[in-house]
Amino acid sequence: MVTVSRATRLSISNEVDLVRARQEVRVQAQALGFSLVDQTRITTAVSELIRNMMKYAGGGTMEIEGVRNGVRIGLRIICHDKGPGIPDIGLAMKEGYSTSNGLGYGLPGTKRLVDEFDIWSEVGKGTRVTISKWR
Amino acid sequence: MEKIPIIKVGDTLLVSIQTDLQDQVAMTMQTDLLGRIEQTSARGVIIDISVVDIVDSFLGRVLSDTASMARIMNAVVVVVGIQPSVAITLVELGLELKQIPTALNVERGLQLLRERIAWEDHAVADGAESRELGREEERARNGHG
């Protein structure tokens, strides 16, 4: 997998940053020729991940880049925070599980919107979620 | 901070969300709308989200909470104009907004509101009628006893 466009890095700490991040993802997905439905999927996935980041870690960073794997063009987004981390990733990825006010769509729902979903987390160090969508 | 305009059209309130909503704007819209329902005694509310290009779990919850709150104030909320891409994403995310009445566009939304409100008024009138009948039966029984 090679990078086809320079990574854009945004720092996220409030809801204005959230709106800006969503707009940036939408613009890049559009530029790479993603369909409207895929643009909406990626943008919504990012919105959910950033909400988690703000809720549990108070903010973090988002990196977004265009990638190529052979003939396939894609978008890769990394959401990284230095928050408390997730003690049990298996549980966090379970459908219907949520530690805050019972929403429970969070991570499993977000995973369904993208093609690749990778999560790393260490208690006390932070969480990093990498998602990719291929055109 | 920007505000979402709420327009009164007859006995219906029309809310048209025209921007990529910041959370605080969505919350203010909710409070403003409930205030306007109280002021105007509106029975129906149309929330038009046809230009909203993403609905995530937060906005989904604000919409369904708003519908429930308006319900308690005896108003029916119909959300209209959900884009196909938004509908697909909502279902895949697991957020189907099942508890909110929806319609394709403002016109259909108004039609749905009229039907719902007429049905509710009918149900209330029926209830009053059967209570009245109950009292008559009671009077009749007392008369015979």
mmCIF file of C-alpha atoms in Angstrom:
data_model
loop_
_atom_site.group_PDB
_atom_site.id
_atom_site.type_symbol
_atom_site.label_atom_id
_atom_site.label_comp_id
_atom_site.label_asym_id
_atom_site.label_seq_id
_atom_site.Cartn_x
_atom_site.Cartn_y
_atom_site.Cartn_z
ATOM 1 C CA MET A 1 0.000 0.000 0.000
ATOM 2 C CA VAL A 2 1.432 3.359 -0.999
ATOM 3 C CA THR A 3 0.394 6.855 -0.155
ATOM 4 C CA VAL A 4 -0.928 8.833 -3.113
ATOM 5 C CA SER A 5 -1.599 12.127 -1.409
ATOM 6 C CA ARG A 6 0.172 13.833 1.429
ATOM 7 C CA ALA A 7 -1.410 13.085 4.789
ATOM 8 C CA THR A 8 -3.526 15.831 6.298
ATOM 9 C CA ARG A 9 -3.322 16.058 10.050
ATOM 10 C CA LEU A 10 -5.928 17.780 12.167
ATOM 11 C CA SER A 11 -5.903 18.237 15.879
ATOM 12 C CA ILE A 12 -9.257 17.678 17.509
ATOM 13 C CA SER A 13 -10.431 19.155 20.768
ATOM 14 C CA ASN A 14 -13.945 20.521 20.291
ATOM 15 C CA GLU A 15 -17.060 20.275 18.170
ATOM 16 C CA VAL A 16 -15.879 22.933 15.729
ATOM 17 C CA ASP A 17 -12.894 20.652 14.995
ATOM 18 C CA LEU A 18 -15.344 17.779 14.558
ATOM 19 C CA VAL A 19 -17.279 19.636 11.866
ATOM 20 C CA ARG A 20 -14.017 20.677 10.173
ATOM 21 C CA ALA A 21 -12.732 17.075 10.249
ATOM 22 C CA ARG A 22 -15.936 15.801 8.668
ATOM 23 C CA GLN A 23 -15.693 18.410 5.919
ATOM 24 C CA GLU A 24 -12.051 17.518 5.239
ATOM 25 C CA VAL A 25 -12.870 13.802 4.953
ATOM 26 C CA ARG A 26 -15.800 14.553 2.643
ATOM 27 C CA VAL A 27 -13.632 16.743 0.377
ATOM 28 C CA GLN A 28 -10.866 14.144 0.111
ATOM 29 C CA ALA A 29 -13.295 11.268 -0.493
ATOM 30 C CA GLN A 30 -14.927 13.341 -3.221
ATOM 31 C CA ALA A 31 -11.541 14.145 -4.773
ATOM 32 C CA LEU A 32 -10.678 10.423 -4.900
ATOM 33 C CA GLY A 33 -13.935 9.712 -6.724
ATOM 34 C CA PHE A 34 -15.867 7.891 -4.012
ATOM 35 C CA SER A 35 -19.625 7.537 -4.568
ATOM 36 C CA LEU A 36 -21.966 9.718 -2.537
ATOM 37 C CA VAL A 37 -22.978 6.739 -0.364
ATOM 38 C CA ASP A 38 -19.334 5.870 0.348
ATOM 39 C CA GLN A 39 -18.526 9.512 1.104
ATOM 40 C CA THR A 40 -21.368 9.485 3.618
ATOM 41 C CA ARG A 41 -20.220 6.168 5.142
ATOM 42 C CA ILE A 42 -16.629 7.367 5.625
ATOM 43 C CA THR A 43 -17.666 10.771 6.955
ATOM 44 C CA THR A 44 -20.118 9.220 9.412
ATOM 45 C CA ALA A 45 -17.535 6.662 10.579
ATOM 46 C CA VAL A 46 -15.057 9.476 11.231
ATOM 47 C CA SER A 47 -17.704 11.472 13.067
ATOM 48 C CA GLU A 48 -18.358 8.524 15.402
ATOM 49 C CA LEU A 49 -14.640 7.905 16.025
ATOM 50 C CA ILE A 50 -13.980 11.566 16.797
ATOM 51 C CA ARG A 51 -16.959 11.637 19.154
ATOM 52 C CA ASN A 52 -15.447 8.694 21.041
ATOM 53 C CA MET A 53 -12.096 10.463 21.105
ATOM 54 C CA MET A 54 -13.651 13.640 22.533
ATOM 55 C CA LYS A 55 -15.812 11.756 25.029
ATOM 56 C CA TYR A 56 -13.209 9.407 26.466
ATOM 57 C CA ALA A 57 -9.942 11.239 25.867
ATOM 58 C CA GLY A 58 -10.950 14.890 25.509
ATOM 59 C CA GLY A 59 -9.570 15.000 21.967
ATOM 60 C CA GLY A 60 -6.664 13.815 19.853
ATOM 61 C CA THR A 61 -5.539 13.887 16.260
ATOM 62 C CA MET A 62 -6.925 12.725 12.948
ATOM 63 C CA GLU A 63 -4.733 11.888 9.985
ATOM 64 C CA ILE A 64 -6.161 11.353 6.574
ATOM 65 C CA GLU A 65 -4.436 10.189 3.403
ATOM 66 C CA GLY A 66 -5.178 8.829 -0.015
ATOM 67 C CA VAL A 67 -3.654 5.383 -0.567
ATOM 68 C CA ARG A 68 -3.178 2.976 -3.426
ATOM 69 C CA ASN A 69 -2.958 -0.803 -3.323
ATOM 70 C CA GLY A 70 -2.211 -2.050 -6.827
ATOM 71 C CA VAL A 71 -4.996 -0.584 -8.907
ATOM 72 C CA ARG A 72 -7.241 0.189 -5.955
ATOM 73 C CA ILE A 73 -7.551 3.687 -4.634
ATOM 74 C CA GLY A 74 -8.569 4.229 -1.071
ATOM 75 C CA LEU A 75 -8.735 6.575 1.852
ATOM 76 C CA ARG A 76 -7.081 5.807 5.160
ATOM 77 C CA ILE A 77 -7.870 7.644 8.334
ATOM 78 C CA ILE A 78 -6.138 7.317 11.669
ATOM 79 C CA CYS A 79 -7.741 8.645 14.844
ATOM 80 C CA HIS A 80 -5.288 8.764 17.698
ATOM 81 C CA ASP A 81 -5.703 9.894 21.274
ATOM 82 C CA LYS A 82 -3.620 9.811 24.435
ATOM 83 C CA GLY A 83 -6.571 9.087 26.676
ATOM 84 C CA PRO A 84 -7.171 6.363 29.272
ATOM 85 C CA GLY A 85 -7.304 3.570 26.680
ATOM 86 C CA ILE A 86 -9.789 0.715 26.394
ATOM 87 C CA PRO A 87 -9.287 -2.043 28.984
ATOM 88 C CA ASP A 88 -11.216 -4.692 27.037
ATOM 89 C CA ILE A 89 -11.296 -4.163 23.263
ATOM 90 C CA GLY A 90 -13.281 -7.377 22.738
ATOM 91 C CA LEU A 91 -16.054 -6.009 24.923
ATOM 92 C CA ALA A 92 -15.904 -2.559 23.267
ATOM 93 C CA MET A 93 -16.354 -4.220 19.870
ATOM 94 C CA LYS A 94 -19.373 -6.188 21.047
ATOM 95 C CA GLU A 95 -22.691 -5.164 19.535
ATOM 96 C CA GLY A 96 -24.853 -3.125 21.869
ATOM 97 C CA TYR A 97 -22.117 -2.522 24.413
ATOM 98 C CA SER A 98 -21.456 1.015 25.553
ATOM 99 C CA THR A 99 -20.025 2.504 28.702
ATOM 100 C CA SER A 100 -21.813 5.810 28.218
ATOM 101 C CA ASN A 101 -25.541 6.438 28.171
ATOM 102 C CA GLY A 102 -26.496 3.268 26.369
ATOM 103 C CA LEU A 103 -25.957 4.224 22.747
ATOM 104 C CA GLY A 104 -23.978 1.119 21.979
ATOM 105 C CA TYR A 105 -23.673 1.638 18.237
ATOM 106 C CA GLY A 106 -20.196 3.050 18.548
ATOM 107 C CA LEU A 107 -17.396 0.840 17.379
ATOM 108 C CA PRO A 108 -19.201 -2.160 15.806
ATOM 109 C CA GLY A 109 -21.505 0.183 13.868
ATOM 110 C CA THR A 110 -18.556 2.261 12.716
ATOM 111 C CA LYS A 111 -16.721 -0.878 11.624
ATOM 112 C CA ARG A 112 -19.627 -1.841 9.353
ATOM 113 C CA LEU A 113 -19.292 1.447 7.459
ATOM 114 C CA VAL A 114 -15.704 0.866 6.316
ATOM 115 C CA ASP A 115 -13.673 -1.876 4.600
ATOM 116 C CA GLU A 116 -10.835 -2.137 7.088
ATOM 117 C CA PHE A 117 -10.926 -1.396 10.777
ATOM 118 C CA ASP A 118 -7.961 -1.772 13.077
ATOM 119 C CA ILE A 119 -7.863 -0.800 16.703
ATOM 120 C CA TRP A 120 -4.942 -0.535 19.075
ATOM 121 C CA SER A 121 -5.333 0.533 22.658
ATOM 122 C CA GLU A 122 -3.285 0.392 25.810
ATOM 123 C CA VAL A 123 -4.589 1.383 29.208
ATOM 124 C CA GLY A 124 -2.993 4.638 30.318
ATOM 125 C CA LYS A 125 -1.439 5.271 26.896
ATOM 126 C CA GLY A 126 -4.256 5.862 24.490
ATOM 127 C CA THR A 127 -6.198 4.491 21.563
ATOM 128 C CA ARG A 128 -5.570 4.461 17.836
ATOM 129 C CA VAL A 129 -8.195 3.429 15.330
ATOM 130 C CA THR A 130 -7.245 3.043 11.665
ATOM 131 C CA ILE A 131 -9.974 2.745 9.067
ATOM 132 C CA SER A 132 -9.757 2.367 5.300
ATOM 133 C CA LYS A 133 -12.291 2.496 2.571
ATOM 134 C CA TRP A 134 -11.547 1.300 -0.967
ATOM 135 C CA ARG A 135 -13.191 2.748 -4.004
ATOM 136 C CA MET B 1 -23.651 30.887 17.159
ATOM 137 C CA GLU B 2 -26.031 30.292 14.303
ATOM 138 C CA LYS B 3 -29.661 29.392 14.958
ATOM 139 C CA ILE B 4 -31.999 27.132 13.076
ATOM 140 C CA PRO B 5 -35.086 29.133 11.996
ATOM 141 C CA ILE B 6 -38.492 27.778 13.016
ATOM 142 C CA ILE B 7 -41.314 28.932 10.744
ATOM 143 C CA LYS B 8 -44.994 28.767 11.632
ATOM 144 C CA VAL B 9 -47.194 27.722 8.709
ATOM 145 C CA GLY B 10 -50.823 27.547 9.845
ATOM 146 C CA ASP B 11 -50.885 25.189 12.818
ATOM 147 C CA THR B 12 -47.609 23.522 11.845
ATOM 148 C CA LEU B 13 -44.041 24.447 12.697
ATOM 149 C CA LEU B 14 -41.446 23.986 9.994
ATOM 150 C CA VAL B 15 -37.799 23.497 10.907
ATOM 151 C CA SER B 16 -35.369 23.411 8.044
ATOM 152 C CA ILE B 17 -31.836 22.373 8.909
ATOM 153 C CA GLN B 18 -29.584 23.988 6.322
ATOM 154 C CA THR B 19 -26.091 23.469 7.659
ATOM 155 C CA ASP B 20 -23.622 20.888 8.897
ATOM 156 C CA LEU B 21 -24.902 21.084 12.448
ATOM 157 C CA GLN B 22 -22.677 21.764 15.376
ATOM 158 C CA ASP B 23 -23.868 19.867 18.448
ATOM 159 C CA GLN B 24 -24.720 23.010 20.377
ATOM 160 C CA VAL B 25 -26.825 24.330 17.486
ATOM 161 C CA ALA B 26 -28.798 21.069 17.441
ATOM 162 C CA MET B 27 -29.426 21.286 21.193
ATOM 163 C CA THR B 28 -30.540 24.924 20.892
ATOM 164 C CA MET B 29 -32.895 23.942 18.072
ATOM 165 C CA GLN B 30 -34.463 21.343 20.384
ATOM 166 C CA THR B 31 -35.091 23.853 23.188
ATOM 167 C CA ASP B 32 -36.312 26.580 20.793
ATOM 168 C CA LEU B 33 -38.703 24.171 19.133
ATOM 169 C CA LEU B 34 -40.274 23.037 22.414
ATOM 170 C CA GLY B 35 -40.670 26.716 23.364
ATOM 171 C CA ARG B 36 -42.412 27.470 20.074
ATOM 172 C CA ILE B 37 -44.735 24.461 20.533
ATOM 173 C CA GLU B 38 -45.750 25.904 23.889
ATOM 174 C CA GLN B 39 -46.231 29.441 22.495
ATOM 175 C CA THR B 40 -48.198 28.463 19.422
ATOM 176 C CA SER B 41 -49.971 25.287 20.686
ATOM 177 C CA ALA B 42 -48.771 23.684 17.456
ATOM 178 C CA ARG B 43 -49.874 20.089 17.005
ATOM 179 C CA GLY B 44 -47.507 19.274 14.169
ATOM 180 C CA VAL B 45 -43.815 19.808 13.460
ATOM 181 C CA ILE B 46 -41.904 19.070 10.280
ATOM 182 C CA ILE B 47 -38.132 18.802 10.559
ATOM 183 C CA ASP B 48 -36.637 18.950 7.072
ATOM 184 C CA ILE B 49 -33.153 17.433 6.858
ATOM 185 C CA SER B 50 -32.964 17.208 3.062
ATOM 186 C CA VAL B 51 -29.726 19.179 2.916
ATOM 187 C CA VAL B 52 -28.120 17.393 5.877
ATOM 188 C CA ASP B 53 -25.494 15.090 4.408
ATOM 189 C CA ILE B 54 -24.567 13.171 7.539
ATOM 190 C CA VAL B 55 -26.579 11.997 10.528
ATOM 191 C CA ASP B 56 -24.374 10.380 13.150
ATOM 192 C CA SER B 57 -25.475 8.817 16.454
ATOM 193 C CA PHE B 58 -25.526 12.197 18.209
ATOM 194 C CA LEU B 59 -27.796 13.941 15.712
ATOM 195 C CA GLY B 60 -29.910 10.792 15.423
ATOM 196 C CA ARG B 61 -30.454 10.877 19.157
ATOM 197 C CA VAL B 62 -31.239 14.606 19.171
ATOM 198 C CA LEU B 63 -33.888 14.016 16.490
ATOM 199 C CA SER B 64 -35.506 11.102 18.300
ATOM 200 C CA ASP B 65 -35.367 12.862 21.689
ATOM 201 C CA THR B 66 -36.934 15.956 20.131
ATOM 202 C CA ALA B 67 -39.754 13.819 18.709
ATOM 203 C CA SER B 68 -40.379 12.220 22.128
ATOM 204 C CA MET B 69 -40.305 15.554 23.947
ATOM 205 C CA ALA B 70 -42.709 17.154 21.462
ATOM 206 C CA ARG B 71 -44.929 14.080 21.855
ATOM 207 C CA ILE B 72 -45.204 14.762 25.570
ATOM 208 C CA MET B 73 -46.306 18.286 24.639
ATOM 209 C CA ASN B 74 -49.017 16.819 22.397
ATOM 210 C CA ALA B 75 -47.269 17.624 19.122
ATOM 211 C CA VAL B 76 -46.318 15.169 16.404
ATOM 212 C CA VAL B 77 -42.866 15.517 14.829
ATOM 213 C CA VAL B 78 -42.235 14.178 11.344
ATOM 214 C CA VAL B 79 -38.697 14.137 9.978
ATOM 215 C CA VAL B 80 -38.621 14.584 6.212
ATOM 216 C CA GLY B 81 -36.099 14.580 3.395
ATOM 217 C CA ILE B 82 -33.648 11.916 4.567
ATOM 218 C CA GLN B 83 -31.198 11.420 1.689
ATOM 219 C CA PRO B 84 -30.736 7.846 0.386
ATOM 220 C CA SER B 85 -27.059 7.858 1.397
ATOM 221 C CA VAL B 86 -28.017 8.967 4.911
ATOM 222 C CA ALA B 87 -30.687 6.252 5.176
ATOM 223 C CA ILE B 88 -28.194 3.564 4.094
ATOM 224 C CA THR B 89 -25.587 4.792 6.561
ATOM 225 C CA LEU B 90 -28.077 4.994 9.438
ATOM 226 C CA VAL B 91 -29.171 1.380 8.960
ATOM 227 C CA GLU B 92 -25.601 0.106 8.612
ATOM 228 C CA LEU B 93 -24.609 2.023 11.711
ATOM 229 C CA GLY B 94 -27.509 0.389 13.571
ATOM 230 C CA LEU B 95 -29.437 3.601 14.136
ATOM 231 C CA GLU B 96 -32.732 3.170 12.368
ATOM 232 C CA LEU B 97 -34.685 6.029 13.994
ATOM 233 C CA LYS B 98 -37.578 3.583 14.358
ATOM 234 C CA GLN B 99 -39.436 5.696 16.869
ATOM 235 C CA ILE B 100 -39.596 8.783 14.635
ATOM 236 C CA PRO B 101 -42.290 9.139 11.964
ATOM 237 C CA THR B 102 -40.596 10.007 8.675
ATOM 238 C CA ALA B 103 -41.802 11.060 5.249
ATOM 239 C CA LEU B 104 -40.128 11.533 1.901
ATOM 240 C CA ASN B 105 -40.645 15.276 1.599
ATOM 241 C CA VAL B 106 -42.434 18.247 3.177
ATOM 242 C CA GLU B 107 -45.637 17.624 1.217
ATOM 243 C CA ARG B 108 -45.916 13.981 2.310
ATOM 244 C CA GLY B 109 -44.898 15.025 5.804
ATOM 245 C CA LEU B 110 -47.803 17.476 6.030
ATOM 246 C CA GLN B 111 -50.148 14.764 4.805
ATOM 247 C CA LEU B 112 -48.853 12.331 7.447
ATOM 248 C CA LEU B 113 -49.247 15.004 10.140
ATOM 249 C CA ARG B 114 -52.848 15.697 9.136
ATOM 250 C CA GLU B 115 -53.654 11.981 9.277
ATOM 251 C CA ARG B 116 -51.995 11.454 12.646
ATOM 252 C CA ILE B 117 -53.593 14.492 14.237
ATOM 253 C CA ALA B 118 -57.042 13.629 12.856
ATOM 254 C CA TRP B 119 -56.655 10.069 14.148
ATOM 255 C CA GLU B 120 -55.620 11.315 17.591
ATOM 256 C CA ASP B 121 -58.491 13.798 17.807
ATOM 257 C CA HIS B 122 -60.845 11.035 16.760
ATOM 258 C CA ALA B 123 -59.464 8.707 19.443
ATOM 259 C CA VAL B 124 -59.884 11.442 22.076
ATOM 260 C CA ALA B 125 -63.451 12.146 20.932
ATOM 261 C CA ASP B 126 -64.238 8.408 21.028
ATOM 262 C CA GLY B 127 -62.845 8.195 24.529
ATOM 263 C CA ALA B 128 -65.019 11.110 25.711
ATOM 264 C CA GLU B 129 -68.068 9.534 24.095
ATOM 265 C CA SER B 130 -67.578 6.160 25.774
ATOM 266 C CA ARG B 131 -67.010 7.848 29.130
ATOM 267 C CA GLU B 132 -70.272 9.736 28.603
ATOM 268 C CA LEU B 133 -72.055 6.468 27.763
ATOM 269 C CA GLY B 134 -70.592 4.912 30.902
ATOM 270 C CA ARG B 135 -72.102 7.653 33.038
ATOM 271 C CA GLU B 136 -75.490 7.224 31.376
ATOM 272 C CA GLU B 137 -75.420 3.499 32.102
ATOM 273 C CA GLU B 138 -74.534 4.272 35.685
ATOM 274 C CA ARG B 139 -77.414 6.741 35.961
ATOM 275 C CA ALA B 140 -79.744 4.156 34.461
ATOM 276 C CA ARG B 141 -78.598 1.512 36.946
ATOM 277 C CA ASN B 142 -78.949 3.924 39.857
ATOM 278 C CA GLY B 143 -82.429 4.822 38.670
ATOM 279 C CA HIS B 144 -83.462 1.182 38.668
ATOM 280 C CA GLY B 145 -81.763 0.438 41.965
#
